[in-house]
Short mmCIF file of C-alpha atoms in Angstrom, two decimals:
data_model
loop_
_atom_site.label_atom_id
_atom_site.label_comp_id
_atom_site.label_asym_id
_atom_site.label_seq_id
_atom_site.Cartn_x
_atom_site.Cartn_y
_atom_site.Cartn_z
CA MET J 1 6.24 -12.50 32.62
CA VAL J 2 9.52 -12.11 31.05
CA VAL J 3 10.51 -10.16 27.80
CA GLY J 4 13.29 -8.58 26.61
CA THR J 5 13.62 -4.70 25.63
CA PRO J 6 12.35 -4.22 21.93
CA HIS J 7 14.47 -2.70 19.60
CA ILE J 8 12.69 0.32 17.76
CA SER J 9 13.39 2.13 14.72
CA LEU J 10 11.93 4.34 12.16
CA ALA J 11 9.59 3.82 9.23
CA GLY J 12 10.07 6.94 7.54
CA SER J 13 9.24 10.07 9.86
CA GLY J 14 5.39 9.20 10.36
CA ALA J 15 5.88 5.60 11.57
CA LEU J 16 8.22 3.49 13.85
CA LEU J 17 8.99 -0.37 14.15
CA LEU J 18 9.26 -2.02 17.43
CA ASP J 19 10.79 -5.23 17.19
CA GLY J 20 9.91 -7.37 20.16
CA MET J 21 11.62 -10.62 18.66
CA GLN J 22 13.62 -12.49 20.69
CA GLY J 23 14.64 -15.33 18.39
CA ALA J 24 11.60 -17.49 17.16
CA PHE J 25 8.39 -16.67 17.35
CA ASN J 26 6.96 -16.12 20.64
CA ASP J 27 3.43 -16.67 21.71
CA ALA J 28 3.58 -14.88 25.07
CA THR J 29 5.46 -11.74 22.84
CA GLN J 30 2.89 -11.55 20.77
CA GLU J 31 0.56 -10.91 23.59
CA LEU J 32 1.94 -8.30 24.49
CA VAL J 33 2.31 -6.82 21.08
CA TRP J 34 -1.56 -7.08 20.97
CA ALA J 35 -2.02 -5.68 23.85
CA VAL J 36 0.32 -2.22 23.49
CA ALA J 37 -1.18 -2.17 20.01
CA ASN J 38 -4.15 -1.06 21.65
CA ALA J 39 -3.02 0.83 24.19
CA ALA J 40 -0.89 2.60 21.26
CA LEU J 41 -3.96 3.81 19.75
CA SER J 42 -4.93 6.35 22.37
CA LEU J 43 -1.66 8.17 21.72
CA GLU J 44 -1.35 11.60 20.57
CA GLY J 45 -1.07 11.81 17.09
CA VAL J 46 -0.86 7.77 16.61
CA ARG J 47 -2.94 6.74 13.60
CA GLU J 48 -2.48 3.06 13.20
CA ALA J 49 -1.20 0.36 14.98
CA VAL J 50 -0.62 -2.43 13.09
CA PRO J 51 0.53 -6.29 14.99
CA GLY J 52 2.85 -8.18 12.91
CA MET J 53 4.75 -10.87 14.46
CA ASN J 54 6.28 -10.26 17.63
CA ASN J 55 6.76 -6.79 16.17
CA LEU J 56 4.21 -3.65 15.60
CA LEU J 57 4.52 -0.77 13.35
CA VAL J 58 2.64 2.28 14.54
CA VAL J 59 1.24 4.97 12.06
CA PHE J 60 1.31 8.64 13.30
CA ASP J 61 1.35 12.40 12.32
CA PRO J 62 4.43 13.32 12.28
CA LEU J 63 2.80 17.17 12.37
CA ALA J 64 1.05 16.22 15.35
CA THR J 65 3.75 14.47 17.52
CA ASP J 66 6.94 13.09 16.99
CA ALA J 67 9.34 9.95 16.81
CA HIS J 68 11.24 10.50 19.85
CA SER J 69 7.87 10.96 21.72
CA VAL J 70 5.88 8.30 20.22
CA GLY J 71 9.13 5.68 20.52
CA ASP J 72 9.41 6.89 24.58
CA GLN J 73 5.74 6.17 24.99
CA LEU J 74 5.67 2.61 23.08
CA MET J 75 8.83 1.75 25.28
CA SER J 76 6.64 2.73 28.50
CA LEU J 77 3.75 0.82 26.90
CA TRP J 78 5.85 -2.35 26.00
CA SER J 79 7.20 -2.24 29.85
CA ALA J 80 3.84 -1.78 32.04
CA THR J 81 1.51 -3.12 29.60
CA ASP J 82 -0.30 -6.11 30.95
CA ALA J 83 -0.87 -8.81 28.18
CA HIS J 84 -4.11 -10.33 29.52
CA PRO J 85 -4.50 -13.49 26.58
CA VAL J 86 -7.04 -12.28 24.20
CA THR J 87 -10.06 -14.75 24.43
CA GLY J 88 -11.19 -14.30 20.58
CA THR J 89 -13.33 -15.96 18.41
CA HIS J 90 -13.20 -19.77 17.43
CA HIS J 91 -13.48 -20.86 14.26
CA THR J 92 -13.79 -24.06 12.60
CA ILE J 93 -12.50 -23.79 8.97
CA PRO J 94 -13.33 -27.08 6.57
CA VAL J 95 -10.51 -28.06 4.34
CA HIS J 96 -10.34 -30.74 1.10
CA TYR J 97 -6.75 -31.79 1.33
CA GLY J 98 -4.84 -31.98 -1.83
CA GLY J 99 -6.49 -32.61 -4.86
CA ALA J 100 -6.16 -30.01 -7.75
CA ARG J 101 -6.09 -27.57 -5.37
CA GLY J 102 -3.92 -28.91 -2.66
CA GLU J 103 -1.18 -29.86 -4.99
CA ASP J 104 1.58 -29.80 -2.44
CA LEU J 105 0.16 -32.04 -0.05
CA THR J 106 1.80 -35.34 -1.29
CA GLY J 107 5.49 -33.29 -1.62
CA TRP J 108 4.64 -32.21 1.58
CA ALA J 109 3.84 -35.21 3.50
CA ALA J 110 7.02 -36.50 1.70
CA HIS J 111 8.84 -33.59 3.12
CA CYS J 112 8.03 -34.60 6.73
CA GLY J 113 8.40 -38.15 6.20
CA LEU J 114 4.90 -38.97 6.95
CA SER J 115 2.07 -40.80 5.45
CA VAL J 116 -0.48 -38.03 3.64
CA ASP J 117 -3.46 -39.22 6.31
CA GLU J 118 -1.03 -38.80 9.36
CA THR J 119 0.21 -35.01 7.93
CA VAL J 120 -3.33 -34.15 7.55
CA ARG J 121 -4.17 -35.55 10.69
CA ARG J 122 -1.29 -33.87 12.21
CA HIS J 123 -2.53 -30.27 10.72
CA ALA J 124 -6.16 -31.02 11.60
CA ALA J 125 -5.29 -31.71 15.21
CA ALA J 126 -3.45 -28.49 15.93
CA ARG J 127 -5.14 -25.54 17.58
CA TYR J 128 -3.64 -22.44 15.63
CA THR J 129 -3.88 -18.42 16.85
CA VAL J 130 -4.30 -15.57 14.52
CA ALA J 131 -1.00 -14.02 15.21
CA ALA J 132 -1.54 -11.12 12.86
CA ILE J 133 -3.59 -10.21 9.99
CA GLY J 134 -1.48 -8.18 6.76
CA ALA J 135 0.45 -8.71 3.87
CA MET J 136 -3.14 -8.50 1.62
CA PRO J 137 -6.78 -7.71 3.11
CA GLY J 138 -8.08 -10.50 5.71
CA PHE J 139 -4.78 -12.66 5.45
CA PRO J 140 -4.49 -14.27 8.73
CA TYR J 141 -0.56 -15.17 9.70
CA LEU J 142 -1.37 -18.63 11.85
CA SER J 143 1.22 -19.52 14.56
CA GLY J 144 0.70 -23.27 16.12
CA LEU J 145 1.72 -25.25 13.46
CA ASP J 146 3.05 -28.90 14.18
CA PRO J 147 7.15 -28.22 14.13
CA LEU J 148 7.15 -31.74 12.38
CA LEU J 149 4.76 -30.25 9.83
CA ALA J 150 7.39 -27.14 9.12
CA TRP J 151 8.15 -26.85 5.23
CA ALA J 152 10.63 -23.95 4.36
CA ARG J 153 9.09 -21.86 1.78
CA ARG J 154 9.21 -22.56 -2.03
CA SER J 155 12.30 -20.22 -3.51
CA THR J 156 10.26 -19.07 -6.65
CA PRO J 157 6.53 -17.69 -5.45
CA ARG J 158 3.87 -18.59 -7.41
CA LEU J 159 2.57 -16.17 -9.37
CA LYS J 160 -1.48 -17.14 -8.45
CA VAL J 161 -2.66 -18.73 -5.85
CA ALA J 162 -6.29 -19.29 -5.58
CA GLU J 163 -8.70 -17.39 -3.30
CA GLY J 164 -9.20 -19.85 -0.65
CA ALA J 165 -6.04 -22.04 -0.65
CA VAL J 166 -4.96 -23.64 2.51
CA ILE J 167 -1.21 -23.01 3.34
CA ILE J 168 1.85 -23.38 4.79
CA GLY J 169 4.93 -21.45 4.55
CA GLY J 170 8.25 -22.13 7.27
CA ALA J 171 6.85 -22.86 10.70
CA GLN J 172 3.35 -20.79 9.78
CA ALA J 173 0.16 -21.70 8.10
CA GLY J 174 -2.34 -19.45 6.84
CA ILE J 175 -5.56 -19.27 4.25
CA MET J 176 -5.60 -17.26 1.21
CA PRO J 177 -8.45 -14.52 1.32
CA MET J 178 -7.96 -13.57 -2.40
CA THR J 179 -6.21 -15.20 -5.00
CA ALA J 180 -2.57 -13.59 -5.22
CA PRO J 181 0.87 -14.15 -5.30
CA SER J 182 2.52 -16.66 -2.74
CA GLY J 183 5.40 -18.54 -1.78
CA TRP J 184 3.86 -20.74 0.79
CA HIS J 185 2.62 -24.41 -0.43
CA ILE J 186 -0.55 -25.48 -1.13
CA ILE J 187 -2.10 -28.28 0.88
CA GLY J 188 -5.66 -27.86 0.51
CA HIS J 189 -8.63 -25.73 0.15
CA THR J 190 -11.86 -24.20 2.17
CA ASP J 191 -15.08 -22.49 0.59
CA VAL J 192 -15.26 -19.95 4.29
CA LYS J 193 -14.85 -16.51 2.85
CA LEU J 194 -11.92 -14.38 4.79
CA PHE J 195 -12.80 -11.13 3.34
CA LYS J 196 -15.79 -9.38 2.41
CA ALA J 197 -15.00 -5.59 1.35
CA GLU J 198 -18.49 -4.55 1.26
CA ALA J 199 -19.04 -5.88 4.79
CA GLU J 200 -19.69 -3.67 7.55
CA LEU J 201 -16.99 -6.08 9.37
CA PRO J 202 -15.08 -6.93 6.02
CA VAL J 203 -12.41 -9.36 7.83
CA LEU J 204 -13.28 -12.74 9.22
CA LEU J 205 -10.64 -13.08 11.52
CA ARG J 206 -9.03 -10.96 14.28
CA PRO J 207 -5.45 -11.26 16.04
CA GLY J 208 -6.31 -13.55 18.99
CA ASP J 209 -8.71 -15.46 17.08
CA LYS J 210 -8.65 -19.26 17.31
CA ILE J 211 -8.39 -21.90 14.33
CA ARG J 212 -8.99 -25.27 13.98
CA PHE J 213 -9.13 -27.37 10.37
CA ALA J 214 -11.63 -29.69 10.01
CA ILE J 215 -10.99 -32.71 7.69
CA ALA J 216 -13.61 -32.08 4.95
CA GLY J 217 -11.71 -34.79 2.42
CA ILE J 218 -8.58 -36.29 1.24
CA GLU J 219 -7.67 -36.31 -2.19
CA ALA J 220 -3.98 -37.60 -2.58
CA MET E 1 -21.67 10.90 -16.83
CA ILE E 2 -18.46 10.46 -18.29
CA GLU E 3 -17.74 7.65 -21.08
CA ILE E 4 -14.29 6.29 -21.14
CA LEU E 5 -13.11 5.95 -24.93
CA THR E 6 -9.39 5.04 -24.85
CA THR E 7 -7.55 3.49 -21.56
CA GLY E 8 -5.59 0.87 -20.17
CA LEU E 9 -5.97 -1.37 -17.17
CA PRO E 10 -2.95 0.72 -14.91
CA ASN E 11 -5.96 3.51 -15.25
CA THR E 12 -7.53 3.63 -12.17
CA VAL E 13 -10.48 5.50 -10.31
CA GLN E 14 -8.71 6.96 -6.90
CA ASP E 15 -8.84 9.33 -4.53
CA LEU E 16 -6.47 10.13 -1.49
CA GLY E 17 -6.83 6.39 -0.30
CA ARG E 18 -8.08 4.25 2.43
CA PRO E 19 -5.36 4.94 5.41
CA GLY E 20 -6.65 3.44 9.17
CA HIS E 21 -6.76 -0.28 7.52
CA LEU E 22 -3.52 -1.57 7.32
CA ALA E 23 -3.85 -3.58 10.43
CA LEU E 24 -6.72 -5.35 8.53
CA GLY E 25 -3.89 -6.21 5.84
CA VAL E 26 -5.73 -3.06 3.40
CA SER E 27 -3.19 -0.25 1.87
CA HIS E 28 -3.43 2.61 1.86
CA GLY E 29 -3.69 2.95 -1.48
CA GLY E 30 -5.00 6.17 -3.36
CA ALA E 31 -3.46 8.58 -6.15
CA MET E 32 0.47 7.68 -6.21
CA ASP E 33 1.13 11.23 -6.37
CA LYS E 34 -1.83 12.56 -3.75
CA GLN E 35 -1.08 16.03 -4.27
CA ALA E 36 -1.27 16.50 -8.05
CA LEU E 37 -5.06 14.83 -7.46
CA ALA E 38 -5.79 17.17 -4.37
CA ILE E 39 -4.74 20.33 -6.17
CA ALA E 40 -6.60 18.95 -9.22
CA ASN E 41 -10.08 18.79 -7.07
CA LEU E 42 -9.35 21.91 -5.59
CA MET E 43 -9.16 23.96 -8.72
CA LEU E 44 -12.85 22.88 -8.92
CA GLY E 45 -13.71 23.72 -5.49
CA ASN E 46 -14.23 19.71 -4.38
CA ASP E 47 -13.01 18.60 -1.51
CA PRO E 48 -9.43 17.55 -1.89
CA SER E 49 -10.43 13.48 -1.42
CA ALA E 50 -13.21 13.80 -4.39
CA GLY E 51 -12.56 10.84 -6.53
CA GLY E 52 -10.83 11.23 -9.87
CA ILE E 53 -9.04 9.48 -12.28
CA GLU E 54 -5.38 8.57 -12.46
CA VAL E 55 -3.90 7.76 -15.54
CA ALA E 56 -0.60 5.84 -15.87
CA LEU E 57 -0.70 4.22 -19.60
CA HIS E 58 -1.69 7.51 -22.06
CA PRO E 59 -2.78 8.21 -24.58
CA PHE E 60 -6.30 8.53 -22.43
CA ARG E 61 -9.91 9.83 -24.30
CA LEU E 62 -12.68 10.16 -22.59
CA ARG E 63 -16.44 11.90 -23.55
CA ALA E 64 -18.28 14.12 -21.35
CA HIS E 65 -22.33 13.34 -22.06
CA ILE E 66 -22.94 16.28 -19.50
CA ASP E 67 -21.62 19.91 -18.98
CA THR E 68 -19.35 19.88 -16.67
CA ALA E 69 -15.70 20.84 -15.50
CA VAL E 70 -12.39 19.54 -15.28
CA ALA E 71 -8.71 19.98 -14.21
CA ILE E 72 -6.22 18.30 -15.33
CA THR E 73 -2.68 17.85 -13.18
CA GLY E 74 -0.09 15.60 -12.87
CA ALA E 75 2.44 14.35 -15.81
CA ASP E 76 3.33 17.20 -18.49
CA CYS E 77 1.32 16.13 -21.27
CA ALA E 78 -0.54 17.83 -24.80
CA VAL E 79 -3.81 17.92 -23.39
CA SER E 80 -6.99 18.81 -25.86
CA ILE E 81 -11.03 19.24 -24.91
CA GLY E 82 -13.17 19.49 -28.08
CA ASP E 83 -10.41 21.32 -29.94
CA ARG E 84 -9.61 23.75 -27.16
CA PRO E 85 -5.60 23.31 -26.21
CA CYS E 86 -5.29 22.97 -22.33
CA PRO E 87 -2.54 24.14 -20.38
CA PRO E 88 -0.81 21.70 -17.77
CA TRP E 89 -2.18 21.52 -14.30
CA TRP E 90 -5.28 23.34 -15.91
CA ALA E 91 -8.87 23.02 -14.86
CA MET E 92 -11.57 24.16 -18.33
CA THR E 93 -15.26 23.51 -18.94
CA ILE E 94 -16.42 20.79 -20.83
CA ARG E 95 -19.32 20.52 -22.90
CA ALA E 96 -21.59 17.69 -23.26
CA GLY E 97 -20.63 15.49 -26.15
CA GLU E 98 -16.64 16.92 -26.34
CA THR E 99 -14.04 14.64 -26.22
CA LEU E 100 -11.08 14.99 -23.40
CA VAL E 101 -7.57 14.13 -24.57
CA LEU E 102 -4.52 13.13 -22.97
CA GLU E 103 -1.37 12.44 -25.26
CA ALA E 104 1.86 10.30 -23.79
CA PRO E 105 3.89 12.66 -21.65
CA ARG E 106 6.58 14.67 -22.62
CA ALA E 107 7.63 14.31 -18.54
CA GLY E 108 6.07 12.55 -15.82
CA ALA E 109 4.50 9.69 -15.50
CA ARG E 110 1.25 9.90 -14.08
CA SER E 111 -1.82 12.19 -15.20
CA TYR E 112 -4.94 12.92 -12.70
CA ILE E 113 -8.40 14.02 -13.85
CA ALA E 114 -10.45 15.42 -11.38
CA PHE E 115 -14.28 16.48 -12.17
CA ALA E 116 -16.52 18.96 -10.92
CA GLY E 117 -18.44 17.35 -7.75
CA GLY E 118 -16.02 14.55 -8.27
CA ILE E 119 -16.73 10.75 -9.67
CA ASP E 120 -19.98 9.52 -8.23
CA LEU E 121 -18.80 5.80 -6.46
CA PRO E 122 -19.55 4.46 -3.24
CA PRO E 123 -16.93 4.70 -0.87
CA VAL E 124 -15.65 1.17 0.10
CA MET E 125 -13.91 1.41 3.69
CA GLY E 126 -14.17 4.79 3.16
CA SER E 127 -12.62 5.79 0.13
CA ARG E 128 -13.42 5.46 -3.65
CA ALA E 129 -9.85 4.55 -4.43
CA THR E 130 -9.15 1.08 -6.31
CA ASP E 131 -7.75 -1.47 -4.92
CA VAL E 132 -6.65 -3.81 -7.92
CA LYS E 133 -5.00 -6.73 -5.47
CA GLY E 134 -7.90 -6.79 -3.48
CA GLY E 135 -10.61 -6.54 -6.40
CA PHE E 136 -12.60 -3.57 -4.76
CA GLY E 137 -13.52 0.34 -4.37
CA GLY E 138 -13.33 2.42 -7.41
CA PHE E 139 -15.09 1.02 -10.39
CA ALA E 140 -16.21 -2.46 -10.16
CA GLY E 141 -12.85 -2.85 -8.38
CA ARG E 142 -10.78 -2.63 -11.46
CA GLY E 143 -8.96 -0.72 -13.98
CA LEU E 144 -10.77 1.37 -16.75
CA SER E 145 -12.07 0.27 -19.71
CA ARG E 146 -13.39 1.66 -22.98
CA GLY E 147 -16.85 2.26 -22.73
CA ASP E 148 -16.80 2.58 -19.24
CA ARG E 149 -19.29 5.24 -18.22
CA LEU E 150 -19.06 6.64 -14.57
CA ALA E 151 -21.69 9.28 -13.13
CA LEU E 152 -20.36 12.44 -11.73
CA LYS E 153 -21.90 14.15 -8.45
CA PRO E 154 -23.79 17.21 -8.98
CA ALA E 155 -22.04 20.37 -8.33
CA GLN E 156 -22.23 24.04 -9.08
CA CYS E 157 -19.03 25.22 -10.34
CA ARG E 158 -17.69 28.64 -12.07
CA LEU E 159 -14.55 29.11 -13.70
CA PRO E 160 -13.43 32.21 -15.86
CA ALA E 161 -13.49 31.96 -19.37
CA GLY E 162 -10.14 29.99 -20.36
CA GLY E 163 -10.09 28.15 -16.89
CA ILE E 164 -7.50 28.84 -14.27
CA GLY E 165 -4.39 27.14 -13.44
CA ALA E 166 -1.88 25.83 -10.87
CA ALA E 167 1.41 26.85 -10.68
CA LEU E 168 3.74 24.84 -8.04
CA GLU E 169 7.18 26.05 -7.42
CA GLU E 170 8.85 22.65 -6.30
CA ARG E 171 7.44 20.81 -9.67
CA ARG E 172 9.52 23.53 -11.40
CA GLY E 173 12.87 21.74 -12.86
CA ALA E 174 11.46 18.26 -12.02
CA ALA E 175 10.36 18.11 -15.46
CA ASP E 176 12.60 16.22 -17.48
CA ALA E 177 12.65 13.13 -15.45
CA LEU E 178 15.41 11.27 -17.85
CA ALA E 179 17.71 14.03 -18.18
CA SER E 180 18.89 13.46 -14.84
CA ALA E 181 18.48 11.25 -11.71
CA ILE E 182 15.78 11.97 -9.62
CA GLU E 183 16.79 12.98 -5.98
CA LEU E 184 14.79 11.07 -3.31
CA ARG E 185 15.40 12.12 0.27
CA VAL E 186 15.43 8.62 2.61
CA LEU E 187 15.55 8.06 6.20
CA PRO E 188 17.27 5.03 7.51
CA ALA E 189 15.13 1.93 8.15
CA ALA E 190 15.44 -0.87 10.59
CA GLU E 191 17.98 -3.04 8.80
CA PHE E 192 20.17 -0.07 7.33
CA ASP E 193 23.28 -1.41 9.51
CA ALA E 194 22.85 -5.09 8.83
CA PHE E 195 24.53 -4.05 5.39
CA THR E 196 27.82 -3.81 4.61
CA PRO E 197 29.64 -0.75 4.75
CA GLU E 198 30.21 -1.00 0.69
CA ALA E 199 26.39 -1.52 0.53
CA GLN E 200 25.65 1.43 2.48
CA ALA E 201 27.78 3.74 0.83
CA ALA E 202 26.76 2.49 -3.18
CA PHE E 203 23.04 3.07 -1.89
CA THR E 204 23.16 7.06 -1.71
CA GLY E 205 26.87 6.88 -3.89
CA SER E 206 25.32 5.36 -6.90
CA GLU E 207 22.42 5.87 -9.03
CA TRP E 208 19.49 3.27 -9.59
CA ARG E 209 17.39 2.25 -12.36
CA ILE E 210 13.48 1.63 -12.34
CA THR E 211 13.51 -1.55 -14.05
CA ASN E 212 9.78 -2.67 -16.09
CA ASP E 213 8.37 -4.26 -13.16
CA ALA E 214 6.92 -1.22 -11.64
CA ASN E 215 3.26 -0.24 -11.09
CA ARG E 216 1.34 0.77 -7.83
CA MET E 217 2.41 -1.49 -5.50
CA GLY E 218 6.34 -0.99 -6.09
CA TYR E 219 9.10 -0.48 -8.02
CA ARG E 220 12.00 -3.05 -8.51
CA LEU E 221 15.13 -1.13 -9.40
CA ALA E 222 18.63 -1.70 -10.90
CA GLY E 223 21.66 -0.98 -9.84
CA GLU E 224 24.80 -2.05 -7.43
CA THR E 225 24.39 -5.01 -5.51
CA LEU E 226 23.42 -4.37 -2.06
CA SER E 227 24.88 -7.19 0.42
CA LEU E 228 23.85 -7.85 4.33
CA LEU E 229 27.18 -8.60 6.69
CA SER E 230 25.57 -11.97 7.23
CA PRO E 231 22.27 -13.59 5.95
CA LEU E 232 18.68 -12.65 7.59
CA GLU E 233 15.77 -14.15 8.63
CA LEU E 234 12.95 -11.73 9.51
CA LEU E 235 9.68 -12.34 11.04
CA SER E 236 6.37 -10.35 8.63
CA HIS E 237 5.95 -7.08 10.01
CA GLY E 238 4.29 -3.77 8.31
CA ILE E 239 5.47 -1.67 6.08
CA VAL E 240 4.29 1.80 4.72
CA PRO E 241 4.70 3.12 1.68
CA GLY E 242 7.83 4.64 0.80
CA THR E 243 9.68 1.49 2.06
CA VAL E 244 13.15 0.17 0.28
CA GLN E 245 13.27 -3.65 0.54
CA VAL E 246 16.54 -5.28 -0.12
CA PRO E 247 15.68 -9.09 -1.21
CA PRO E 248 18.42 -11.72 -1.12
CA SER E 249 18.95 -10.78 -4.78
CA GLY E 250 20.78 -7.49 -3.81
CA GLN E 251 18.74 -5.29 -5.79
CA PRO E 252 16.48 -2.97 -3.74
CA ILE E 253 12.56 -2.82 -4.00
CA ILE E 254 10.66 0.14 -3.26
CA GLN E 255 7.07 -0.29 -1.60
CA LEU E 256 4.47 2.13 -2.93
CA ALA E 257 0.77 2.70 -2.50
CA ASP E 258 -0.62 -0.47 -2.73
CA ALA E 259 2.16 -2.30 -1.61
CA ASN E 260 1.24 -5.42 0.92
CA THR E 261 0.67 -4.02 4.41
CA CYS E 262 3.66 -6.80 5.75
CA GLY E 263 6.56 -7.40 4.21
CA GLY E 264 9.72 -9.98 5.53
CA TYR E 265 12.83 -8.59 3.50
CA PRO E 266 15.41 -6.58 5.08
CA LYS E 267 14.57 -2.56 4.94
CA ILE E 268 17.74 -0.24 4.35
CA ALA E 269 15.97 2.91 4.00
CA THR E 270 12.22 4.96 3.53
CA VAL E 271 11.59 7.25 1.32
CA ILE E 272 10.02 10.05 2.63
CA GLU E 273 6.36 11.05 2.30
CA ALA E 274 7.29 14.38 0.85
CA ASP E 275 8.92 12.89 -2.28
CA LEU E 276 6.51 10.15 -2.70
CA TRP E 277 5.08 12.07 -5.80
CA ARG E 278 8.53 12.04 -6.97
CA LEU E 279 8.27 8.38 -7.66
CA ALA E 280 4.81 8.76 -8.68
CA GLN E 281 6.05 11.26 -11.86
CA ALA E 282 9.10 8.37 -12.60
CA PRO E 283 8.55 6.40 -15.56
CA VAL E 284 9.95 3.12 -16.24
CA GLY E 285 13.62 3.86 -17.15
CA ALA E 286 14.26 6.64 -14.66
CA ARG E 287 17.38 7.16 -12.66
CA LEU E 288 17.43 7.73 -9.32
CA ARG E 289 19.63 8.74 -6.48
CA PHE E 290 18.97 8.53 -2.11
CA SER E 291 20.23 10.87 -0.48
CA ALA E 292 19.88 10.73 3.62
CA VAL E 293 18.07 13.81 5.42
CA SER E 294 17.38 14.08 9.16
CA ILE E 295 13.80 13.15 10.40
CA GLU E 296 13.48 16.95 11.09
CA ALA E 297 14.06 17.91 7.42
CA SER E 298 12.04 15.09 6.33
CA THR E 299 9.24 16.33 8.99
CA GLU E 300 9.80 19.93 7.91
CA ALA E 301 9.55 19.17 3.95
CA LEU E 302 6.02 17.65 4.65
CA ARG E 303 5.03 20.24 6.68
CA ALA E 304 6.24 22.51 3.34
CA ASN E 305 3.84 19.95 1.17
CA ARG E 306 1.01 20.16 3.33
CA GLN E 307 1.07 23.88 3.52
CA GLN E 308 1.12 24.35 -0.23
CA SER E 309 -2.42 22.87 0.00
CA HIS E 310 -3.52 25.40 2.46
CA ASP E 311 -1.88 28.23 0.66
CA PHE E 312 -4.12 27.18 -2.88
CA ILE E 313 -7.30 26.83 -0.76
CA ALA E 314 -6.70 30.66 0.79
CA ALA E 315 -5.57 32.08 -2.76
CA ARG E 316 -8.81 30.10 -4.49
CA ASN E 317 -10.93 31.27 -1.86
CA LEU E 318 -9.32 34.80 -2.02
CA MET E 319 -10.03 34.91 -5.99
CA ALA E 320 -13.36 33.52 -5.40
CA GLY E 321 -14.41 36.43 -2.95
CA GLU E 322 -12.94 38.93 -5.31
CA GLN E 323 -15.22 37.72 -8.29
CA ARG E 324 -18.47 37.85 -6.30
CA ALA E 325 -17.83 41.73 -5.14
CA PRO E 326 -19.38 44.47 -7.25
#
């Protein structure tokens, strides 16, 4: 596999951000991010490895190791680690498209120049991958959105987007695990719970998991 | 048990946070001024990570329903227990029926109350810290309300009559935040070089004001407009507390304890961990000034910061040993 040399920068004295971005988001780079994240957790002094979109934040104790050493080791891992595709869990998420809890559906279809039914059909036909979990507890950044369905984020974020909202932002898809502010467009909702703080496994989705949206209803 | 009498929703149960779950999207959280809470706990013989109360909105009042001991640290505010005044950074006994009162701070912004034994709440994801955004942890996942009753863990805490206090060298002179700008040491972050030379110079060369939009998630600042050399589209990436982001408005945001774990705005710098308490104690309207430091200096500051807690434990153990001597 061909991936470029990543750029590594300081995020304070106790973290490094490894940026593997080669232009637009790339699935092969993401698989390498997951593999390096796993391997980095074994490095001395490393406390957390946080996959982002084609990047990786590595948090360490600067009194147990140092940025130069962690940086060198990350570079070695990046060039030496095999990125096996992760065989994640498959999830089917039933979605009620449109209606009061999917208020941007018709605007989205118009933006795409498609009928509502065709927009929904394409959204539900695609196979998504959980690229990363972050921003808020359990929020999945999903890759795999049909490029025809991409829609730049709102210029003004909504202060409250409800838990269960099925959303798209740019070329990414997502699902709100809790009610929170978001600049993404709301196209429907699901009753699947993504985050339960008290559960033994609080987060439903993991990087590498595969998602398919099932049409539970369309209300234009 | 204690009962909350006067409070505001920004006041929450906190401990030293729940690091280790960033990859699940869960913020580190915990006390904004972790050292203040840790020292308050240590004064009572607690583990430094025991659960206490972070008071961000004063005045605050609570009533004890049992005989216990409390320690109050953080902001410099008038404190009373029953009819006895309590000095800053002090631990004292409180009897059942007595009221603890924290008045508005003279300096600083956040007070911490630790209790002998600590607040007895079940840890969620390894911590008793309240994650307000996620609605979990602490007391019912929310800020404290009048009438809330919190159980305390059973504890043996013997304080000398009149209590004991703590004095931290670096807190001296940091008292009057509004009189002069608060100095914050920073390391350059990923996109520092993507800003114009003017923006880079203005970042460390000018003063910034904390706007009303300031809470546990982050502080929005006002000052000169920071511009990029050219527009930048970044993919979402993990961020740590202390990250200084610059959104398209050109006005920086400092991400703090409850910040989102991922962001997408360009990052000009990161406030060093050893200085995060200075932000926790900086009220709305306070002026800030950033100064660049080396990574070595940043690490050394953190080492000194941690050494203070070790020194405190050693001193307390020494005193406890002397008290036991015949």
